[in-house]
Coordinates of C-alpha atoms in Angstrom, one line a residue:
X1 CA -0.4 0.2 0.2
X2 CA 1.0 3.6 -0.8
X3 CA 2.0 5.5 2.6
X4 CA 1.6 9.1 0.8
X5 CA -2.2 10.0 1.3
X6 CA -4.3 11.1 -1.5
X7 CA -6.0 14.3 -0.9
X8 CA -9.7 15.3 -1.2
X9 CA -11.4 18.3 -0.8
X10 CA -15.1 19.1 -0.4
X11 CA -17.2 21.7 -2.1
X12 CA -20.0 22.0 0.5
X13 CA -20.7 20.6 4.0
X14 CA -24.7 20.3 4.9
X15 CA -26.5 17.3 5.3
X16 CA -24.6 15.1 2.4
X17 CA -21.2 16.9 2.9
X18 CA -21.0 16.4 6.6
X19 CA -22.0 12.6 6.3
X20 CA -19.5 12.0 3.6
X21 CA -16.5 13.6 5.9
X22 CA -17.6 11.9 8.9
X23 CA -17.3 8.5 7.2
X24 CA -14.0 9.5 5.5
X25 CA -13.1 10.0 9.3
X26 CA -14.6 6.8 11.2
X27 CA -14.0 4.5 8.0
X28 CA -10.6 5.9 7.2
X29 CA -8.6 2.4 7.7
X30 CA -11.1 0.6 5.3
X31 CA -10.9 3.3 2.5
X32 CA -7.3 2.8 2.5
X33 CA -7.5 -0.9 2.6
X34 CA -10.3 -1.1 -0.5
X35 CA -8.3 1.9 -2.2
X36 CA -4.6 1.2 -1.9
X37 CA -3.6 4.2 -0.3
X38 CA -4.8 6.4 2.9
X39 CA -7.2 9.1 1.9
X40 CA -7.0 12.7 3.8
X41 CA -9.4 15.4 4.0
X42 CA -7.8 18.3 2.8
X43 CA -10.2 21.4 3.0
X44 CA -13.9 22.0 3.2
X45 CA -15.3 25.0 1.4
X46 CA -18.7 25.9 3.2
X47 CA -20.2 29.6 3.3
X48 CA -20.8 29.6 6.9
X49 CA -17.7 29.2 8.6
X50 CA -18.8 29.8 12.1
X51 CA -21.1 27.0 12.2
X52 CA -19.7 24.0 14.4
X53 CA -18.9 21.4 12.3
X54 CA -18.4 18.3 14.4
X55 CA -15.2 16.3 13.4
X56 CA -13.7 18.4 11.0
X57 CA -11.0 20.6 12.2
X58 CA -11.4 24.4 12.2
X59 CA -8.4 24.4 10.0
X60 CA -9.7 22.6 7.1
X61 CA -12.6 25.1 6.7
X62 CA -12.4 28.1 4.3
X63 CA -15.0 30.2 2.4
X64 CA -12.5 30.5 -0.5
X65 CA -14.2 27.2 -2.7
X66 CA -11.6 28.8 -5.8
X67 CA -8.4 29.0 -4.1
X68 CA -9.4 25.3 -2.9
X69 CA -9.7 23.8 -6.0
X70 CA -6.7 25.8 -7.4
X71 CA -4.2 24.5 -4.4
X72 CA -2.8 21.9 -7.2
X73 CA -2.0 19.5 -4.7
X74 CA -5.8 18.0 -4.1
X75 CA -6.1 14.8 -5.9
X76 CA -10.1 14.4 -5.8
X77 CA -12.7 17.3 -5.4
X78 CA -16.0 16.2 -4.2
X79 CA -18.6 19.0 -5.1
X80 CA -22.3 18.7 -3.0
X81 CA -23.0 22.2 -3.2
X82 CA -25.8 22.2 -5.9
X83 CA -26.5 24.6 -8.4
X84 CA -25.3 25.1 -12.0
X85 CA -22.8 28.3 -10.7
X86 CA -20.4 28.4 -9.1
X87 CA -20.5 24.8 -9.2
X88 CA -19.7 24.4 -12.7
X89 CA -16.8 27.1 -12.9
X90 CA -15.2 25.1 -9.8
X91 CA -15.5 21.8 -11.5
X92 CA -13.8 23.4 -14.8
X93 CA -11.1 24.9 -12.8
X94 CA -10.5 21.5 -10.7
X95 CA -10.0 19.4 -13.7
X96 CA -7.5 22.1 -15.1
X97 CA -5.2 21.9 -11.3
X98 CA -5.1 18.4 -11.8
X99 CA -8.1 17.2 -9.7
X100 CA -11.0 14.3 -10.6
X101 CA -14.3 15.3 -9.2
X102 CA -17.1 13.3 -7.8
X103 CA -20.4 15.3 -8.1
X104 CA -23.9 14.8 -6.7
X105 CA -25.0 18.1 -8.7
X106 CA -28.0 16.5 -10.7
X107 CA -28.8 20.3 -11.7
X108 CA -25.7 21.0 -13.5
X109 CA -25.0 17.9 -14.9
X110 CA -28.3 18.0 -16.8
X111 CA -28.0 21.3 -18.0
X112 CA -24.4 21.7 -18.9
X113 CA -22.8 17.8 -18.6
X114 CA -21.2 18.7 -21.8
X115 CA -18.8 21.2 -20.7
X116 CA -17.8 19.2 -17.6
X117 CA -17.2 16.0 -19.2
X118 CA -15.0 18.2 -22.3
X119 CA -13.3 19.7 -19.4
X120 CA -12.4 16.6 -17.6
X121 CA -11.4 14.7 -20.9
X122 CA -8.8 17.9 -21.9
X123 CA -7.1 17.8 -18.4
X124 CA -6.9 13.7 -18.1
X125 CA -9.2 13.3 -15.2
X126 CA -12.5 11.8 -14.3
X127 CA -15.9 13.1 -13.4
X128 CA -17.9 10.6 -11.2
X129 CA -21.5 11.1 -10.4
X130 CA -23.6 8.5 -8.9
X131 CA -25.1 10.4 -6.5
X132 CA -26.9 12.4 -8.7
X133 CA -29.6 9.8 -9.6
X134 CA -31.5 8.2 -7.2
X135 CA -29.1 8.6 -4.0
X136 CA -27.4 5.4 -3.0
X137 CA -29.2 3.1 -5.5
X138 CA -26.4 1.9 -8.1
X139 CA -27.7 3.1 -11.0
X140 CA -25.3 5.2 -13.3
X141 CA -22.2 2.8 -13.0
X142 CA -24.3 -0.2 -14.2
X143 CA -25.7 1.4 -17.1
X144 CA -22.5 3.4 -17.7
X145 CA -20.0 0.3 -17.4
X146 CA -22.1 -3.2 -16.5
X147 CA -24.5 -2.6 -19.8
X148 CA -22.2 -1.1 -21.8
X149 CA -22.1 -3.8 -24.3
X150 CA -26.2 -4.1 -24.4
X151 CA -28.4 -1.8 -26.4
X152 CA -30.9 -0.1 -24.0
X153 CA -34.3 0.7 -24.9
X154 CA -36.2 1.9 -22.1
X155 CA -35.5 3.2 -18.5
X156 CA -38.8 4.1 -16.4
X157 CA -38.4 4.9 -12.9
X158 CA -39.6 6.6 -9.5
X159 CA -36.6 8.9 -9.3
X160 CA -38.3 11.6 -6.4
X161 CA -38.8 9.9 -3.0
X162 CA -40.9 13.0 -1.8
X163 CA -43.7 12.9 -4.7
X164 CA -43.7 9.2 -4.5
X165 CA -44.4 9.8 -0.4
X166 CA -47.0 11.8 -1.4
X167 CA -48.6 9.7 -3.9
X168 CA -48.5 6.5 -1.5
X169 CA -49.8 8.6 1.0
X170 CA -52.9 9.3 -1.1
X171 CA -53.6 5.9 -2.5
X172 CA -53.0 4.0 0.8
X173 CA -54.8 6.6 3.1
X174 CA -57.3 8.6 0.8
X175 CA -55.6 11.2 1.7
X176 CA -55.7 14.4 -0.5
X177 CA -53.0 16.0 -2.3
X178 CA -52.7 18.9 0.8
X179 CA -52.7 16.4 3.3
X180 CA -50.5 14.3 1.9
X181 CA -47.9 16.9 1.4
X182 CA -48.5 18.4 5.0
X183 CA -47.2 14.8 6.4
X184 CA -44.3 14.8 4.0
X185 CA -43.1 18.1 5.2
X186 CA -43.7 17.3 8.7
X187 CA -41.5 14.5 7.9
X188 CA -38.6 15.8 6.4
X189 CA -38.8 14.5 3.2
X190 CA -40.2 17.8 1.7
X191 CA -39.0 21.0 1.8
X192 CA -40.2 24.4 2.5
X193 CA -40.5 24.8 -0.8
X194 CA -41.4 21.5 -2.7
X195 CA -41.7 22.9 -6.0
X196 CA -38.6 21.2 -7.6
X197 CA -40.1 17.9 -6.6
X198 CA -43.8 18.2 -6.7
X199 CA -43.6 19.8 -10.1
X200 CA -41.5 17.6 -11.4
X201 CA -38.2 19.5 -12.2
X202 CA -35.6 17.3 -10.0
X203 CA -37.2 14.0 -11.5
X204 CA -36.8 15.7 -14.9
X205 CA -33.2 16.8 -14.3
X206 CA -32.6 12.9 -13.4
X207 CA -34.4 11.9 -16.5
X208 CA -31.9 14.0 -19.0
X209 CA -28.8 12.2 -16.7
X210 CA -30.0 8.7 -17.7
X211 CA -31.6 9.1 -21.0
X212 CA -28.3 10.8 -22.1
X213 CA -26.2 7.5 -20.7
X214 CA -28.8 4.7 -21.5
X215 CA -29.0 6.0 -25.3
X216 CA -25.2 7.5 -25.8
X217 CA -26.5 10.8 -26.8
X218 CA -26.8 14.6 -25.2
X219 CA -30.0 14.8 -23.4
X220 CA -30.4 18.4 -21.5
X221 CA -33.1 19.1 -19.2
X222 CA -34.5 21.3 -22.0
X223 CA -35.6 17.9 -23.9
X224 CA -37.3 16.5 -21.2
X225 CA -41.3 16.9 -21.4
X226 CA -42.4 17.8 -17.5
X227 CA -45.7 17.7 -15.6
X228 CA -45.7 18.2 -12.1
X229 CA -48.4 16.3 -9.7
X230 CA -50.0 18.9 -8.2
X231 CA -53.2 18.4 -9.8
X232 CA -53.5 14.6 -8.9
X233 CA -56.6 13.9 -6.6
X234 CA -58.1 11.2 -4.5
X235 CA -61.2 10.6 -7.7
X236 CA -57.8 10.0 -9.8
X237 CA -56.7 7.1 -7.7
X238 CA -60.2 5.5 -7.3
X239 CA -60.1 5.5 -11.1
X240 CA -56.9 3.8 -10.7
X241 CA -58.1 1.3 -8.6
X242 CA -61.4 0.6 -10.7
X243 CA -58.6 -0.3 -13.8
X244 CA -56.3 -2.3 -11.2
X245 CA -53.5 0.1 -11.5
X246 CA -52.1 2.9 -9.0
X247 CA -50.5 6.3 -9.6
X248 CA -46.6 7.3 -9.9
X249 CA -44.7 10.5 -11.3
X250 CA -42.5 8.7 -13.6
X251 CA -39.1 9.6 -15.3
X252 CA -39.7 7.4 -18.9
X253 CA -36.3 7.4 -21.0
X254 CA -37.4 5.6 -23.9
X255 CA -35.4 4.5 -27.8
X256 CA -38.2 4.7 -30.8
X257 CA -38.9 1.5 -32.1
X258 CA -37.2 2.6 -35.5
X259 CA -34.1 3.3 -33.3
X260 CA -34.0 6.9 -35.0
X261 CA -34.5 9.2 -31.9
X262 CA -35.0 9.1 -28.2
X263 CA -37.8 10.7 -25.7
X264 CA -37.4 11.6 -22.0
X265 CA -40.4 12.8 -20.1
X266 CA -41.5 13.2 -16.5
X267 CA -45.5 13.1 -15.7
X268 CA -48.1 11.1 -13.4
X269 CA -49.3 8.3 -14.8
X270 CA -51.1 5.0 -14.4
X271 CA -49.5 1.9 -13.8
X272 CA -51.2 -1.6 -13.0
X273 CA -50.3 -3.1 -9.7
X274 CA -48.7 -6.5 -11.1
X275 CA -45.8 -3.6 -12.5
X276 CA -43.1 -3.9 -9.9
X277 CA -43.1 -0.4 -9.7
X278 CA -46.3 -0.3 -8.5
X279 CA -45.2 -1.9 -5.0
X280 CA -42.4 1.0 -4.4
X281 CA -43.8 2.8 -1.3
X282 CA -42.9 5.5 1.0
X283 CA -39.7 7.5 0.1
X284 CA -37.9 5.0 -1.9
X285 CA -37.0 5.3 -5.6
X286 CA -36.7 2.0 -7.9
X287 CA -35.5 2.3 -11.9
X288 CA -37.0 -0.3 -14.1
X289 CA -34.5 -0.8 -17.4
X290 CA -35.4 -2.6 -20.3
X291 CA -32.4 -3.9 -22.4
X292 CA -31.9 -6.0 -25.5
X293 CA -29.5 -9.0 -24.3
X294 CA -30.3 -8.4 -20.5
X295 CA -34.1 -8.3 -20.6
X296 CA -35.8 -6.4 -17.3
X297 CA -34.1 -5.2 -14.8
X298 CA -34.8 -3.3 -11.8
X299 CA -32.7 -1.1 -9.5
X300 CA -34.6 -0.3 -6.2
X301 CA -33.4 1.1 -2.6
X302 CA -33.4 4.7 -0.7
X303 CA -32.9 7.6 -3.3
X304 CA -32.4 10.3 -0.7
X305 CA -31.1 11.6 2.4
X306 CA -27.5 12.5 4.2
X307 CA -26.0 8.8 4.3
X308 CA -27.6 7.2 1.4
X309 CA -26.5 10.0 -0.7
X310 CA -23.0 9.9 0.9
X311 CA -22.6 6.1 0.6
X312 CA -22.7 6.4 -3.6
X313 CA -20.4 9.8 -3.3
X314 CA -18.0 7.4 -1.4
X315 CA -18.5 4.6 -3.4
X316 CA -17.7 7.1 -6.3
X317 CA -14.5 8.3 -4.7
X318 CA -12.9 5.0 -3.9
X319 CA -13.4 4.5 -8.1
X320 CA -11.8 7.3 -8.9
X321 CA -8.8 6.9 -6.4
X322 CA -8.3 3.6 -7.6
X323 CA -7.9 5.1 -11.1
X324 CA -5.4 8.0 -9.6
X325 CA -3.3 5.1 -8.3
X326 CA -3.4 3.6 -11.6
X327 CA -2.7 6.6 -13.8
X328 CA -6.0 5.2 -15.6
X329 CA -9.4 7.4 -16.3
X330 CA -12.7 5.6 -15.8
X331 CA -15.7 5.8 -18.6
X332 CA -16.4 9.5 -20.0
X333 CA -19.0 10.9 -22.4
X334 CA -20.6 8.6 -24.9
X335 CA -22.6 10.4 -27.1
X336 CA -21.7 9.1 -30.3
X337 CA -25.2 8.1 -31.6
X338 CA -25.8 11.7 -31.8
X339 CA -29.8 11.2 -31.6
X340 CA -32.1 13.8 -31.9
X341 CA -34.7 13.9 -29.2
X342 CA -38.6 13.9 -30.0
X343 CA -41.0 15.5 -28.7
X344 CA -43.9 14.8 -26.2
X345 CA -46.3 15.0 -29.2
X346 CA -44.6 12.2 -31.3
X347 CA -44.8 9.8 -28.1
X348 CA -47.1 6.8 -28.6
X349 CA -49.3 6.4 -25.3
X350 CA -52.7 5.4 -24.1
X351 CA -54.7 7.8 -22.1
X352 CA -57.5 7.4 -18.8
X353 CA -59.7 10.5 -19.8
X354 CA -62.9 11.4 -17.1
X355 CA -65.6 13.4 -18.7
X356 CA -68.5 15.2 -16.9
X357 CA -71.2 14.9 -19.7
X358 CA -74.9 15.5 -19.8
X359 CA -77.2 12.2 -19.2
X360 CA -79.1 12.0 -22.3
X361 CA -79.3 9.5 -25.5
X362 CA -76.1 9.7 -28.5
X363 CA -73.7 11.2 -25.9
X364 CA -71.3 8.1 -26.0
X365 CA -71.7 8.2 -29.6
X366 CA -70.8 11.8 -29.9
X367 CA -67.6 11.1 -27.9
X368 CA -66.9 8.1 -30.1
X369 CA -66.7 9.9 -33.2
X370 CA -64.3 12.5 -31.9
X371 CA -62.1 9.6 -30.8
X372 CA -62.3 8.1 -34.2
X373 CA -62.1 11.6 -36.3
X374 CA -58.3 11.9 -34.5
X375 CA -57.6 8.3 -35.0
X376 CA -57.5 7.2 -31.5
X377 CA -58.8 3.7 -30.7
X378 CA -60.9 3.5 -27.7
X379 CA -60.0 0.4 -25.2
X380 CA -63.0 0.6 -22.7
X381 CA -65.6 3.1 -21.7
X382 CA -67.7 3.3 -18.2
X383 CA -70.2 5.5 -17.9
X384 CA -72.7 6.4 -14.9
X385 CA -75.5 8.7 -14.8
X386 CA -77.5 10.6 -12.5
X387 CA -80.5 13.3 -12.5
X388 CA -79.4 14.4 -16.2
X389 CA -75.3 14.5 -15.4
X390 CA -73.4 11.8 -16.2
X391 CA -69.8 10.2 -16.1
X392 CA -68.0 9.1 -18.7
X393 CA -64.4 7.3 -18.5
X394 CA -62.4 6.4 -21.6
X395 CA -59.6 4.3 -21.6
X396 CA -57.8 4.5 -24.6
X397 CA -55.3 2.0 -27.0
X398 CA -51.8 3.4 -27.6
X399 CA -51.6 6.3 -30.1
X400 CA -49.2 9.4 -30.7
X401 CA -49.8 11.8 -27.8
X402 CA -50.4 15.0 -30.1
X403 CA -53.7 13.0 -31.6
X404 CA -54.6 12.3 -27.8
X405 CA -54.2 15.9 -26.9
X406 CA -56.1 16.8 -29.9
X407 CA -59.0 14.8 -29.2
X408 CA -59.7 16.2 -25.5
X409 CA -59.1 19.7 -27.2
X410 CA -62.1 18.6 -29.7
X411 CA -64.1 16.8 -26.6
X412 CA -64.1 20.1 -25.0
X413 CA -66.0 22.0 -27.4
X414 CA -68.8 19.2 -27.8
X415 CA -72.3 20.7 -25.8
X416 CA -72.7 17.7 -24.5
X417 CA -69.6 17.9 -22.4
X418 CA -69.9 19.9 -19.2
X419 CA -65.7 19.6 -18.4
X420 CA -63.0 17.6 -18.4
X421 CA -62.2 15.9 -15.1
X422 CA -59.0 14.3 -15.3
X423 CA -56.5 13.0 -18.2
X424 CA -53.9 10.9 -17.3
X425 CA -51.1 8.7 -19.0
X426 CA -51.5 4.6 -18.9
X427 CA -47.6 3.0 -18.5
X428 CA -46.1 -0.1 -17.7
X429 CA -47.8 -2.6 -19.9

């Protein structure tokens, strides 16, 4: 074993960063044995230097992150500050000064991963980011390495624990959205401002990263179609149960049937109770991968939190340090296919549409005609009426999303349709 330690600097010391520092200290001997050399925490950049950080010597604390990444004697930078800037500049500067980088920054990777990859390659350094998607679940490395010889056709998963907790509570307890959100907040699963989670921004960033790796093409955050889950109601869950389904906020990345394009999207969807993702409860994450040779694979576990995320960070740290000792580099960007990213309108999906209609003869025929005129085939219809009003639930066969959207707009114009109560896609068949 080499006796000279590999020096590690930490950018950020919040929930994840402090746990990374703690494990580096308490498991120092084990980490050294696995790497082949000791690792030394050589500096920690923070915004509030006066805050007490147990186990971290005061002399390691600095507010000058730029000076820390420019030191030149740092082997690995761990970036857990999040956001696009100053993280992007700090990471590229670290590469220029001879340090590899381990990051958990999904927002930056989804928005401008190409810049980071290019800087890492130019300077002969590693960029690892297992913690950016699905917390402790080993997912990025299996996609980048274990399945590198296979052709991945679809990645579909629950990649946000907050939204899964809320939807699970709505499903199992009958709670409304606001009530379930309040419980998630009280338990610490939801932030004071939950927008990034419940509106799907967090999941969309992760979908962009997963699609890029799975399909060997550049997919940016702006390429991902996104719908939040704030409009999901208890009535939607009741309809889902009648179909033998539940509702999840899904990130779905697909290769087109002809292989000529890809799509990435995030939205609520009904999935059959028989699908493995339907049983994912509480704040857990799970990702379902469909590959040509390997078949169907599922990755499951805690997707957030200090300890789970720190586990992923430290796994990357071990890999990067081993590469440093060997004078080698891990996998870089693989975007050789350069496939176009199709719009949501081109995606082929099924719909569950609930309509409030007049309870009189001919309504069903009118509705069916609208579907036929837009080239959308109906799978099942369920109608209930009372006192001149009725509800009509239509489940379609698979059709282009644009055709389904056009159908809904046409239905709204019918005199016999009082309103569209809910619209939801059906996935996972």
